[in-house]
PDB file of C-alpha atoms and ligand atoms in Angstrom:
ATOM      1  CA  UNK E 928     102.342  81.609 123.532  1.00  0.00           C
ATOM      2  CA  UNK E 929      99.007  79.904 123.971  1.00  0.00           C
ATOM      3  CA  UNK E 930      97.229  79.300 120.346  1.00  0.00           C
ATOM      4  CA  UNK E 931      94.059  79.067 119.601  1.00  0.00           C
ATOM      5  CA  UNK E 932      92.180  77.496 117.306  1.00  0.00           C
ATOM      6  CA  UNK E 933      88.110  78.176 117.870  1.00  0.00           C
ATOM      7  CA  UNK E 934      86.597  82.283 117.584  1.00  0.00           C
ATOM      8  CA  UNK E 935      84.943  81.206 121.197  1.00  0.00           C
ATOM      9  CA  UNK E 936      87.741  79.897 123.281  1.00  0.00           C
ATOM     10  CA  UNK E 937      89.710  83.063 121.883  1.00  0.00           C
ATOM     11  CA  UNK E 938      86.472  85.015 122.380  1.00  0.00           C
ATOM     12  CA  UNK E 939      86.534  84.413 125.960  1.00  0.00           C
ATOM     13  CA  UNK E 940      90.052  84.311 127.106  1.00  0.00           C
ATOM     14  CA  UNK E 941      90.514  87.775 125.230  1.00  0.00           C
ATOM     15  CA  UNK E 942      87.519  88.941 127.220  1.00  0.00           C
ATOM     16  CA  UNK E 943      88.800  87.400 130.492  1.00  0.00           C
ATOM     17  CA  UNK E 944      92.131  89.652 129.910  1.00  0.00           C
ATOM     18  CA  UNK E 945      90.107  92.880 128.929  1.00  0.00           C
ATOM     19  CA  UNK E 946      88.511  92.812 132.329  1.00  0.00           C
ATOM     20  CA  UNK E 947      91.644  92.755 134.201  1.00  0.00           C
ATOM     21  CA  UNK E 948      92.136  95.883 132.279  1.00  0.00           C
ATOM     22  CA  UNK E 949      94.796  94.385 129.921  1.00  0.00           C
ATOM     23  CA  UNK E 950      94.843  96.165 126.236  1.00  0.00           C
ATOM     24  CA  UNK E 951      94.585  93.803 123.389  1.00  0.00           C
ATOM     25  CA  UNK E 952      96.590  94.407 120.191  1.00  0.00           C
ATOM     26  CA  UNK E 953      96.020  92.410 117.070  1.00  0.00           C
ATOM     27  CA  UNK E 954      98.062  91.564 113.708  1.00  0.00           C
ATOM     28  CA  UNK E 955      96.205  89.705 111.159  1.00  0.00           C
ATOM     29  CA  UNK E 956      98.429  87.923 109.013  1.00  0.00           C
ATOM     30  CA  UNK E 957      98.021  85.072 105.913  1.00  0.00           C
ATOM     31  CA  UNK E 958     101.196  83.697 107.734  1.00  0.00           C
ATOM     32  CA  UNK E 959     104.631  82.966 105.910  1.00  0.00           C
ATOM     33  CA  UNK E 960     106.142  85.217 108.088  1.00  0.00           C
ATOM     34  CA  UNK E 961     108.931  87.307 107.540  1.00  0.00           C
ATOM     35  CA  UNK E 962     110.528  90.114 109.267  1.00  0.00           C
ATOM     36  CA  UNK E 963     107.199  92.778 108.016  1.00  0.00           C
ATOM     37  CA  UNK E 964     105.243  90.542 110.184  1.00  0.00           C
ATOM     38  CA  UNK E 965     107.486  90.451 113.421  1.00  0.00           C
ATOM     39  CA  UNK E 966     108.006  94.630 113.092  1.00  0.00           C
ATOM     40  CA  UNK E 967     104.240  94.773 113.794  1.00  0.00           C
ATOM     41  CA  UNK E 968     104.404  92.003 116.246  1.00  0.00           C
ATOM     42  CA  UNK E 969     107.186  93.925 117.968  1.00  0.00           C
ATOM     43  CA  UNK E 970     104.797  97.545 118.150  1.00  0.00           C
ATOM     44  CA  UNK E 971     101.991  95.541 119.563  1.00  0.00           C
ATOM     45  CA  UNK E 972     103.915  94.285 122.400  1.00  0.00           C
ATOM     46  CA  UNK E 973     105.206  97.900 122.902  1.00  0.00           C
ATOM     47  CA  UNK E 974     101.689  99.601 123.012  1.00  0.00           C
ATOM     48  CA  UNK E 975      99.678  96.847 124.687  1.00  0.00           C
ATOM     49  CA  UNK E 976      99.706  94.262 127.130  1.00  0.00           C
ATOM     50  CA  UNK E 977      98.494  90.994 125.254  1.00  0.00           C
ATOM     51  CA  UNK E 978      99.482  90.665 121.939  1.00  0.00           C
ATOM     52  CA  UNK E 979      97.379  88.464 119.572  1.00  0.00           C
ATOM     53  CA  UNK E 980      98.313  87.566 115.678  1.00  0.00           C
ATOM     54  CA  UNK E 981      95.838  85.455 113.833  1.00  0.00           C
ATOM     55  CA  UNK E 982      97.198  83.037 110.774  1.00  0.00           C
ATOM     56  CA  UNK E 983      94.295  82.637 107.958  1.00  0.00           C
ATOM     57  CA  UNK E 984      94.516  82.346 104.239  1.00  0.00           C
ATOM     58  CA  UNK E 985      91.383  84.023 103.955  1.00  0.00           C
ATOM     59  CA  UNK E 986      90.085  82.560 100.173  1.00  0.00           C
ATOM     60  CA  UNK E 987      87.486  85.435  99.855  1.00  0.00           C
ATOM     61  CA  UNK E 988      90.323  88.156  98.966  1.00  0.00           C
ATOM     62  CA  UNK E 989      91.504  85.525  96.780  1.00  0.00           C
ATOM     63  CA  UNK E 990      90.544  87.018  93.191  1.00  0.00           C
ATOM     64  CA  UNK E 991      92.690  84.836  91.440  1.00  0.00           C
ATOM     65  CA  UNK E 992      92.189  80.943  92.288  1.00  0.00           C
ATOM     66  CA  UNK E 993      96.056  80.125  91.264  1.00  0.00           C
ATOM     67  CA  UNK E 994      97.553  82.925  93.562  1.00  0.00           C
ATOM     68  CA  UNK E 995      95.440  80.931  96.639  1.00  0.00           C
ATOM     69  CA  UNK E 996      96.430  77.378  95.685  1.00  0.00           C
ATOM     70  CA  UNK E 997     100.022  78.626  95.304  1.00  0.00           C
ATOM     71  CA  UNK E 998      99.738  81.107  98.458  1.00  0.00           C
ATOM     72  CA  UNK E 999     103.325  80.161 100.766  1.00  0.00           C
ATOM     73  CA  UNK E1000     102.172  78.019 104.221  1.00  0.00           C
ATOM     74  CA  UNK E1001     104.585  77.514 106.898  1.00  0.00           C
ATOM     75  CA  UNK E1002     103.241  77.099 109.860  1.00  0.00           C
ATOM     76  CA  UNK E1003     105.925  75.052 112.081  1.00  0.00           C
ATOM     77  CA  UNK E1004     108.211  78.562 111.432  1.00  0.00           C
ATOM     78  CA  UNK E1005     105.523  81.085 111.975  1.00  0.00           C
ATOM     79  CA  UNK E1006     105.273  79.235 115.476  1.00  0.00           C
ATOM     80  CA  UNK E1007     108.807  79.368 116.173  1.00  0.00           C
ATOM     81  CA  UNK E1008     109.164  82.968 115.043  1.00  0.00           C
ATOM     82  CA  UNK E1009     106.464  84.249 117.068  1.00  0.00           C
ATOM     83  CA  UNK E1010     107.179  82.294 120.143  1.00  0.00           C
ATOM     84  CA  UNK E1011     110.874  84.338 119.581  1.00  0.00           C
ATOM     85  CA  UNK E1012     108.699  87.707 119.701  1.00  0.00           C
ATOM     86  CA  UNK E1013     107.259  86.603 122.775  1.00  0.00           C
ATOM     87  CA  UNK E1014     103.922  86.582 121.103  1.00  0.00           C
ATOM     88  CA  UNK E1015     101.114  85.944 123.387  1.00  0.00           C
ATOM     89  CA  UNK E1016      98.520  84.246 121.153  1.00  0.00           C
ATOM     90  CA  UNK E1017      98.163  82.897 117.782  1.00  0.00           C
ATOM     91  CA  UNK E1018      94.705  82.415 116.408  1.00  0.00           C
ATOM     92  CA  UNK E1019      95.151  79.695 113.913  1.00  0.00           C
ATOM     93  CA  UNK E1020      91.223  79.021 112.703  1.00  0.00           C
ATOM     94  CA  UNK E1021      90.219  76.640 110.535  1.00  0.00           C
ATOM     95  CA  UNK E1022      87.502  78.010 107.511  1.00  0.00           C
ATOM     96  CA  UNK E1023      84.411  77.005 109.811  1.00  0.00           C
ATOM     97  CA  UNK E1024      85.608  79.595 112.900  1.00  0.00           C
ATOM     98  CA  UNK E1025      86.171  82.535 110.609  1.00  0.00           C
ATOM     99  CA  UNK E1026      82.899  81.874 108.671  1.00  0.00           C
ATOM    100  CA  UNK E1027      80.592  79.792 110.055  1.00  0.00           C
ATOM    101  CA  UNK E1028      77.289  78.487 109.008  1.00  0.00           C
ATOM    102  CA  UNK E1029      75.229  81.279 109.887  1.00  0.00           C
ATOM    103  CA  UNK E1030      77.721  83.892 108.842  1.00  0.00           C
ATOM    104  CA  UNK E1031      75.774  86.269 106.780  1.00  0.00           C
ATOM    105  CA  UNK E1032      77.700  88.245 103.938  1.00  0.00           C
ATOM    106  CA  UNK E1033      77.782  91.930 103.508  1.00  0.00           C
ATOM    107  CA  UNK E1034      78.502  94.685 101.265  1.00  0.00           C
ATOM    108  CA  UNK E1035      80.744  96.302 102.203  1.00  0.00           C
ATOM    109  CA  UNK E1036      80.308 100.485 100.619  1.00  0.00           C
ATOM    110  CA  UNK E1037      84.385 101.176 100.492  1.00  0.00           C
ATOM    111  CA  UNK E1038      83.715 104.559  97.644  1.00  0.00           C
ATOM    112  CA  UNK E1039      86.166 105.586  95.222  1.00  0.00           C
ATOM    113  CA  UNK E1040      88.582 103.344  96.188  1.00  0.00           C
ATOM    114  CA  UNK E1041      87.452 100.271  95.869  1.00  0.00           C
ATOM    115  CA  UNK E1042      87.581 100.894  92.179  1.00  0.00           C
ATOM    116  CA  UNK E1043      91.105 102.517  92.290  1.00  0.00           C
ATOM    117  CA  UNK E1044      94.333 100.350  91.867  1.00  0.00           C
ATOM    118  CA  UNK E1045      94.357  97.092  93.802  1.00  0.00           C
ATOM    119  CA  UNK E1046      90.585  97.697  93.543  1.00  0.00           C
ATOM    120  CA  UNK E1047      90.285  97.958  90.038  1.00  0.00           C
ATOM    121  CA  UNK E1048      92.729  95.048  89.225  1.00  0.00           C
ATOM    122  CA  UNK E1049      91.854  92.615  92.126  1.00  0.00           C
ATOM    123  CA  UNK E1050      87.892  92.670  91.648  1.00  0.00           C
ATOM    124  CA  UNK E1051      85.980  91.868  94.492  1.00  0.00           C
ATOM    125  CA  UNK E1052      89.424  91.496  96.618  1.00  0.00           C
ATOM    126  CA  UNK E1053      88.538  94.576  99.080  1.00  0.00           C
ATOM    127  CA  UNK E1054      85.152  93.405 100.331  1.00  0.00           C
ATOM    128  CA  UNK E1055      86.914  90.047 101.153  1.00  0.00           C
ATOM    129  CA  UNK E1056      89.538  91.800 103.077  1.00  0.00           C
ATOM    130  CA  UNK E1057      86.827  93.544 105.111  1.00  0.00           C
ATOM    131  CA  UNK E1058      84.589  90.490 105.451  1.00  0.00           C
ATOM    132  CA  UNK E1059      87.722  88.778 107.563  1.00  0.00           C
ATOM    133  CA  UNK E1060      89.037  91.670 109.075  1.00  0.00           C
ATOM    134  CA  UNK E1061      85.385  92.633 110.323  1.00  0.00           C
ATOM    135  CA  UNK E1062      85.201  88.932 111.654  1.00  0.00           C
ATOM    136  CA  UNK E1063      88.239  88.934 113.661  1.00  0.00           C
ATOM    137  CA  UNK E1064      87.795  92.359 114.766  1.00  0.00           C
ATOM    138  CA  UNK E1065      84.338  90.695 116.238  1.00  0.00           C
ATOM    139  CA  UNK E1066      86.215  87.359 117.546  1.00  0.00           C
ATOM    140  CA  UNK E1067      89.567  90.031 118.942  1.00  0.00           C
ATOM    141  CA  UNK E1068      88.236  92.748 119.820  1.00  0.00           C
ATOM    142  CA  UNK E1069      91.522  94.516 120.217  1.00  0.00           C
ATOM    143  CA  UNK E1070      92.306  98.322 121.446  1.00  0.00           C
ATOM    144  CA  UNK E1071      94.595  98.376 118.837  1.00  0.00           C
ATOM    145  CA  UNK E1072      95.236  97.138 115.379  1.00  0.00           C
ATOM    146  CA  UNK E1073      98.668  96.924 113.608  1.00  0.00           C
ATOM    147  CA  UNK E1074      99.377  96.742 110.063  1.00  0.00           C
ATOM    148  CA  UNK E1075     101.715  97.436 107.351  1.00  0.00           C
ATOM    149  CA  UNK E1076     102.296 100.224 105.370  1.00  0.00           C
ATOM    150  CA  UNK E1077     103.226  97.576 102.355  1.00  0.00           C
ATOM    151  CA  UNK E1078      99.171  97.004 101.707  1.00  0.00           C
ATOM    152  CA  UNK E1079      98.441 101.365 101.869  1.00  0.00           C
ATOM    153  CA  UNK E1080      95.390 100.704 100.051  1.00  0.00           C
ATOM    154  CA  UNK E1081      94.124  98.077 102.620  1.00  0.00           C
ATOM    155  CA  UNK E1082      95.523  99.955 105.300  1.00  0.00           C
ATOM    156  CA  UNK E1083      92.590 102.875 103.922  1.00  0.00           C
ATOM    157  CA  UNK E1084      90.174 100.349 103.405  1.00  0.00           C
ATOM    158  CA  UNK E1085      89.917  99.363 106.908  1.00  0.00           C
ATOM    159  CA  UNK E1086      90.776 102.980 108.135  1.00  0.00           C
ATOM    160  CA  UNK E1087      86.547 103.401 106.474  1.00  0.00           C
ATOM    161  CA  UNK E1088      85.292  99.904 107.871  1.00  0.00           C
ATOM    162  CA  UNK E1089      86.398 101.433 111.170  1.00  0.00           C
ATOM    163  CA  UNK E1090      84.540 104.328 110.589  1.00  0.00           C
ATOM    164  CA  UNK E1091      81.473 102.466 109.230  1.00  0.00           C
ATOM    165  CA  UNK E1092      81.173  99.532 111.613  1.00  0.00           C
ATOM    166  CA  UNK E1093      81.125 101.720 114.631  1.00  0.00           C
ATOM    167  CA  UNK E1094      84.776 100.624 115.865  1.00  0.00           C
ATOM    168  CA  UNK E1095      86.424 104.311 114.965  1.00  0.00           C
ATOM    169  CA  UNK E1096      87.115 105.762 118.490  1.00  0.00           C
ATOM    170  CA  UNK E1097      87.632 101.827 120.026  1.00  0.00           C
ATOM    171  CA  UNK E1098      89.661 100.520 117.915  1.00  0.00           C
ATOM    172  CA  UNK E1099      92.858 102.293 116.574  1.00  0.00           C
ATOM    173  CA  UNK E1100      95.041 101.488 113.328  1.00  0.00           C
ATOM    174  CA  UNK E1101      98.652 101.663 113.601  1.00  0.00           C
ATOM    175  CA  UNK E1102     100.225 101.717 110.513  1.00  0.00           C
ATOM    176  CA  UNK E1103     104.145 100.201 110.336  1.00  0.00           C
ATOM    177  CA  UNK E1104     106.575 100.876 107.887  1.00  0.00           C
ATOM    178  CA  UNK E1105     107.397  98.893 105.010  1.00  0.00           C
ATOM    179  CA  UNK E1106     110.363  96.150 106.079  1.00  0.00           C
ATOM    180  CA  UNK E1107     112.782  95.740 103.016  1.00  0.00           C
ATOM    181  CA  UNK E1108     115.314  92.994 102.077  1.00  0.00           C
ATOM    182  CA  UNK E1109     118.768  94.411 101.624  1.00  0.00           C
ATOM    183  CA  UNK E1110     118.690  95.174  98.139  1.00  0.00           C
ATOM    184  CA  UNK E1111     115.651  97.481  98.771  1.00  0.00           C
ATOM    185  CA  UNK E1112     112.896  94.409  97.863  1.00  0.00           C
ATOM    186  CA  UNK E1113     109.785  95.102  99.876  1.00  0.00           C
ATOM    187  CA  UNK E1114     109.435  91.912 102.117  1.00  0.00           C
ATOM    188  CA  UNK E1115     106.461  89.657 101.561  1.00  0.00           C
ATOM    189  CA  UNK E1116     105.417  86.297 102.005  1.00  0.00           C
ATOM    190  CA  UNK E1117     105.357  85.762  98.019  1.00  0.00           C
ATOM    191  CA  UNK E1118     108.712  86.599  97.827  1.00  0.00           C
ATOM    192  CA  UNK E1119     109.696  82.956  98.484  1.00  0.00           C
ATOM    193  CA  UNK E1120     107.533  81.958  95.025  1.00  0.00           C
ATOM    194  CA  UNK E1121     110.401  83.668  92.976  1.00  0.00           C
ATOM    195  CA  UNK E1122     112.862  81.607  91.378  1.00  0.00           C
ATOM    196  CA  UNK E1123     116.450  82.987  91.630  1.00  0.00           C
ATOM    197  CA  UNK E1124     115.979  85.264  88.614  1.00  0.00           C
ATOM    198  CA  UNK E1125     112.983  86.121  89.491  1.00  0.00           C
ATOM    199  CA  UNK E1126     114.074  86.796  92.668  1.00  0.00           C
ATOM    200  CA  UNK E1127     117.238  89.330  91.332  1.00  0.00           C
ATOM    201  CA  UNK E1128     114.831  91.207  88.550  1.00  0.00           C
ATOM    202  CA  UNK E1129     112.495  91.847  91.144  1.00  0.00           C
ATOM    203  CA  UNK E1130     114.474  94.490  92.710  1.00  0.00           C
ATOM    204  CA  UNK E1131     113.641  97.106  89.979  1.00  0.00           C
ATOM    205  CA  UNK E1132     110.052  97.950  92.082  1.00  0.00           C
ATOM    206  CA  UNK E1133     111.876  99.010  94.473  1.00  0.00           C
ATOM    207  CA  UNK E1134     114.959 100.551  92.494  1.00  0.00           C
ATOM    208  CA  UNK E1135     111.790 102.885  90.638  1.00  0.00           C
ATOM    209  CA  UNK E1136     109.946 103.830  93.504  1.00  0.00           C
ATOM    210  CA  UNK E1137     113.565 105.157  95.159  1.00  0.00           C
ATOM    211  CA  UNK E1138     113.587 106.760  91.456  1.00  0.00           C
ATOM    212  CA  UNK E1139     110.454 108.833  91.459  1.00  0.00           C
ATOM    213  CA  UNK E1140     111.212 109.490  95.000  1.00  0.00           C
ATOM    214  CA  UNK E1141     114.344 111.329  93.810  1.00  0.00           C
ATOM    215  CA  UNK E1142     113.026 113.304  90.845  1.00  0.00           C
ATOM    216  CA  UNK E1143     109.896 114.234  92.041  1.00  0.00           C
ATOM    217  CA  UNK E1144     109.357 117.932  91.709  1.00  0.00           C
ATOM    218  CA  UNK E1145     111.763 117.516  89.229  1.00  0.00           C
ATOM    219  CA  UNK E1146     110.804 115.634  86.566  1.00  0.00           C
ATOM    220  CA  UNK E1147     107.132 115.942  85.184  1.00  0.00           C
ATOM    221  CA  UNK E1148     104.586 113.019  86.600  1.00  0.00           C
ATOM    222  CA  UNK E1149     103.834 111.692  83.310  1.00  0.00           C
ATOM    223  CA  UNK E1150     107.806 110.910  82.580  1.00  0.00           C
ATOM    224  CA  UNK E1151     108.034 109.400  85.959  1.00  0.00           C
ATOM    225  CA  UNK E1152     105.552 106.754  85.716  1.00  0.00           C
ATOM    226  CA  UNK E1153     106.462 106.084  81.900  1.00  0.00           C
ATOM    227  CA  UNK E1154     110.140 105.517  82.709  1.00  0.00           C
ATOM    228  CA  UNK E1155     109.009 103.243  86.051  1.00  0.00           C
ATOM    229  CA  UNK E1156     106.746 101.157  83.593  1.00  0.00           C
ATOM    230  CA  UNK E1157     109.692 100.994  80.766  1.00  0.00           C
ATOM    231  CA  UNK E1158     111.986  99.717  83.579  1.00  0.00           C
ATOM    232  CA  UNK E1159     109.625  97.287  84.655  1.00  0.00           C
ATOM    233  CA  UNK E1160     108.181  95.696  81.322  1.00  0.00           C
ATOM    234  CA  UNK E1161     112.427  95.717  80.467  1.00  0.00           C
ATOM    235  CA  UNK E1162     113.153  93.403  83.221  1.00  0.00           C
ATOM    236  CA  UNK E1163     110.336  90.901  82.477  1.00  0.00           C
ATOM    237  CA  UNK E1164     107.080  92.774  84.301  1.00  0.00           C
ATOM    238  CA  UNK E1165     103.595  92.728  83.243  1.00  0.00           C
ATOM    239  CA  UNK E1166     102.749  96.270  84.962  1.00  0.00           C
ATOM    240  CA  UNK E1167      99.443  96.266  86.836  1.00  0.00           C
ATOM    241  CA  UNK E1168     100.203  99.888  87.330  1.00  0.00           C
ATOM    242  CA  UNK E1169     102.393 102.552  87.925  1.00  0.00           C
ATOM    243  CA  UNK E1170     100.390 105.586  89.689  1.00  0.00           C
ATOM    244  CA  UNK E1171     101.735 108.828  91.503  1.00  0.00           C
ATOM    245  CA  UNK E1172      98.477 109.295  93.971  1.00  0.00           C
ATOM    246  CA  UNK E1173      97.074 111.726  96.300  1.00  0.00           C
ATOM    247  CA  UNK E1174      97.514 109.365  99.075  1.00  0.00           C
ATOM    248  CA  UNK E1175      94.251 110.670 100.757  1.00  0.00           C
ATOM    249  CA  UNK E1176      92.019 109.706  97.523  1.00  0.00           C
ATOM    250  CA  UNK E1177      94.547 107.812  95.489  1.00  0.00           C
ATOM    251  CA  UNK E1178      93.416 109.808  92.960  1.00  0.00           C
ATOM    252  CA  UNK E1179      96.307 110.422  90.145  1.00  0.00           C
ATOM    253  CA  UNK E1180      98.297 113.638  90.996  1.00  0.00           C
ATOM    254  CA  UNK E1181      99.224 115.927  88.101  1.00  0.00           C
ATOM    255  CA  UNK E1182     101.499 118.348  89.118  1.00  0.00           C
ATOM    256  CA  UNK E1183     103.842 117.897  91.996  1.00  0.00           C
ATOM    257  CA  UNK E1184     101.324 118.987  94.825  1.00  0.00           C
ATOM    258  CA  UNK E1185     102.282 117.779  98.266  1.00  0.00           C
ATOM    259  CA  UNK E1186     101.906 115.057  99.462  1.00  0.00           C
ATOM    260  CA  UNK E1187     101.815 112.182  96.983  1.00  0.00           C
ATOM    261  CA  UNK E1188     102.708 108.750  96.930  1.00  0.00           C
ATOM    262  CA  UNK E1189     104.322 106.596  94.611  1.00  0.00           C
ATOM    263  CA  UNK E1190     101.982 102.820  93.843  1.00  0.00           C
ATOM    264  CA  UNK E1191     103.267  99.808  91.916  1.00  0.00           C
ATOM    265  CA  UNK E1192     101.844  96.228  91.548  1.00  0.00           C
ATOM    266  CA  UNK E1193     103.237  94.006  88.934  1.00  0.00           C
ATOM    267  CA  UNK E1194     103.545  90.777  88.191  1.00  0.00           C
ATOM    268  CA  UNK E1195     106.547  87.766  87.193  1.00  0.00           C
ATOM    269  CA  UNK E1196     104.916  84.701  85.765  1.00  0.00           C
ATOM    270  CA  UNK E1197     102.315  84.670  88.246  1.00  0.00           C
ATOM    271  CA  UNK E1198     104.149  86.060  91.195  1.00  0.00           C
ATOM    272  CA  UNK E1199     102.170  89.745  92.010  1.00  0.00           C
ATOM    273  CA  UNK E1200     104.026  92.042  94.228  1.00  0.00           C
ATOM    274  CA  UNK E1201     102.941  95.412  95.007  1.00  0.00           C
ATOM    275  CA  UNK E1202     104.809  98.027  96.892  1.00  0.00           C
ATOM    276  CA  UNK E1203     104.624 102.027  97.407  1.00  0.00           C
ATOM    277  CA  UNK E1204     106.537 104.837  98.552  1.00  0.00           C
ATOM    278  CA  UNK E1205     105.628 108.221 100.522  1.00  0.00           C
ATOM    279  CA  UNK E1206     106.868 110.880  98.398  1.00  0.00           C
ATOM    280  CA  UNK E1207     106.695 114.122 100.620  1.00  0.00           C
TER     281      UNK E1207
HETATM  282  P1  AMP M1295      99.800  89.486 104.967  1.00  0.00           P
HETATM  283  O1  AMP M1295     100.227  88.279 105.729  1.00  0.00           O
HETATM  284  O2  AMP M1295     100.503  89.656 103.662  1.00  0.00           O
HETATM  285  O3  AMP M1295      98.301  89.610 104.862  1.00  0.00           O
HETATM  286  O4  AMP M1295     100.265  90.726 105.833  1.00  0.00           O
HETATM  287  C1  AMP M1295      99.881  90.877 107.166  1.00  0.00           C
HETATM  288  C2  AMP M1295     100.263  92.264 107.619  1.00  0.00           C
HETATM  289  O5  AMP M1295     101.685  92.436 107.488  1.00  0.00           O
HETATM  290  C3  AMP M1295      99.594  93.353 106.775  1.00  0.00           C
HETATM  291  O6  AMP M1295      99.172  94.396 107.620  1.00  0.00           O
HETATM  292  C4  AMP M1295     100.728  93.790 105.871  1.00  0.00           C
HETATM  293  O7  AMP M1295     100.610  95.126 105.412  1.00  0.00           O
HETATM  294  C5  AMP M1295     101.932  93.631 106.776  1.00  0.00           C
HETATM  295  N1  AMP M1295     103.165  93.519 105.979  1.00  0.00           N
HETATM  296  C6  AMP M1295     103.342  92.743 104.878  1.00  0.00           C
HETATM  297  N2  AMP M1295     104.578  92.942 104.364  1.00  0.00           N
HETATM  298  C7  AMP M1295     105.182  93.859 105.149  1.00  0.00           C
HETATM  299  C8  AMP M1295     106.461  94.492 105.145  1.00  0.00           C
HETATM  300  N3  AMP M1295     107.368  94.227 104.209  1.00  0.00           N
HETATM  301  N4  AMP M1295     106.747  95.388 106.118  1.00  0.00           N
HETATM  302  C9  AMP M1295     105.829  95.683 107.077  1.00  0.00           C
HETATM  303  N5  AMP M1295     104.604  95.125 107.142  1.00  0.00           N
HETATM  304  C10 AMP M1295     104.278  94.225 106.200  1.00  0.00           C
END
């Protein structure tokens, strides 16, 4: 695995393989790996012949300063578990490669759902996912991009800066599914911020999105996400939100229309998780 460290050595090597007529897949990550990560590693190397993952806290998708001082880094294992995927390059940048200088902000016109869920309780936490995902799509330049079905709402966010920036029919999103711990636990790198009670109450998102999956169609909306939020505020939650969504608008769904899907985030202490569930 070569890594890389500036946007213009990357920049050109990636270029370099693109006119041999090598496809470029890419998997952002904040790094902290865990098994998610190395799922999407593993599709890239599938469907394309040079597989890139980039490691960057990004601090503009940061909406709360604590959750980015505290945010897991563990770099000397993300090597070692990519160099096991056979990974074929890790862009590690410092702040300066992914904005530079002369890097000019934009807004970023996401709709509806910018204001919906994760948008409406992470302010301002969208247009900093697009500001570094447009950047290292510009740096990459991949065929195709791989990410997980964990972060649905991001995964429609950049579905639109796709579509927006021009990169719709050149660059296509593959979306993974969800990796889980074997208690059901939706992996993620902030996982390994819970203490060991923590750690054993936090099974319950998972344990109510299986729930809602089960009754659904059965049991009106309104009771679902009322006993989801009772189970989670019993076991030591404060409840973001529990939302049955039309997961085209992630609008709230009323009655049991087809297809919907199942959102929580929630925090312990100051440890947010989020996780989701297809319900159809
Ligand atoms: P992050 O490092 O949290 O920004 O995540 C990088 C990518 O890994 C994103 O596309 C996430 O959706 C994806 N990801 C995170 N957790 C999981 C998981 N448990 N299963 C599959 N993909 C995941």
């Amino acid at each position: 695995m070569i890594i890389f460290k500036t946007a213009a050595a990357l920049n050109s090597y990636i270029q370099k393989a693109k006119e041999q007529g090598q496809s470029v897949g890419f998997v952002p990550t904040m790094g902290a790996l865990h098994q998610g990560h190395l799922s999407l590693i593993r599709q890239s190397k599938i469907n394309t012949a040079l597989t890139v993952c980039s490691i960057f806290v990004n601090p503009t998708q940061f909406n709360n300063p604590e959750d980015f001082k505290h945010y897991p880094i563990n770099r000397e294992k993300d090597i070692e578990l990519l160099i096991g995927q056979d990974c074929d390059v890790l862009f590690l940048p410092g702040l300066q490669e992914v904005y530079p200088v002369n890097h000019q902000k934009t807004q970023y016109d996401l709709g509806q759902i910018e204001v919906l869920l994760e948008g409406e309780h992470r302010p301002g936490h969208f247009q900093g996912v697009c500001e570094v995902v447009d950047r290292l799509l510009s740096i990459v330049s991949p065929d195709q991009l791989f990410m997980g079905q964990k972060d649905f709402q991001q995964c429609m966010v950049i579905e639109r800066l796709l579509s927006f920036s021009g990169r719709s029919g050149k660059v296509q999103l593959n979306i993974g599914p969800t990796l889980r711990e074997a208690d059901g636990l939706a992996m993620s790198s902030r996982n390994t911020r819970l203490n060991v009670d923590q750690r054993r109450a936090a099974v319950i998102i998972s344990e109510s999105l299986f729930k809602i999956k089960d009754l659904f169609g059965t049991t009106s909306i309104e009771e679902l996400e009322a006993s989801a939020m009772a189970a989670l505020i019993n076991a030591g939650f404060a409840v973001d939100y529990v939302s049955i969504s039309n997961p085209k608008t992630l609008m709230p769904v009323h009655d049991h229309e087809q297809p919907a899907i199942a959102l929580i985030a929630a925090s312990l202490g100051s440890i947010r998780l989020i996780d989701n569930m297809l319900l159809d």
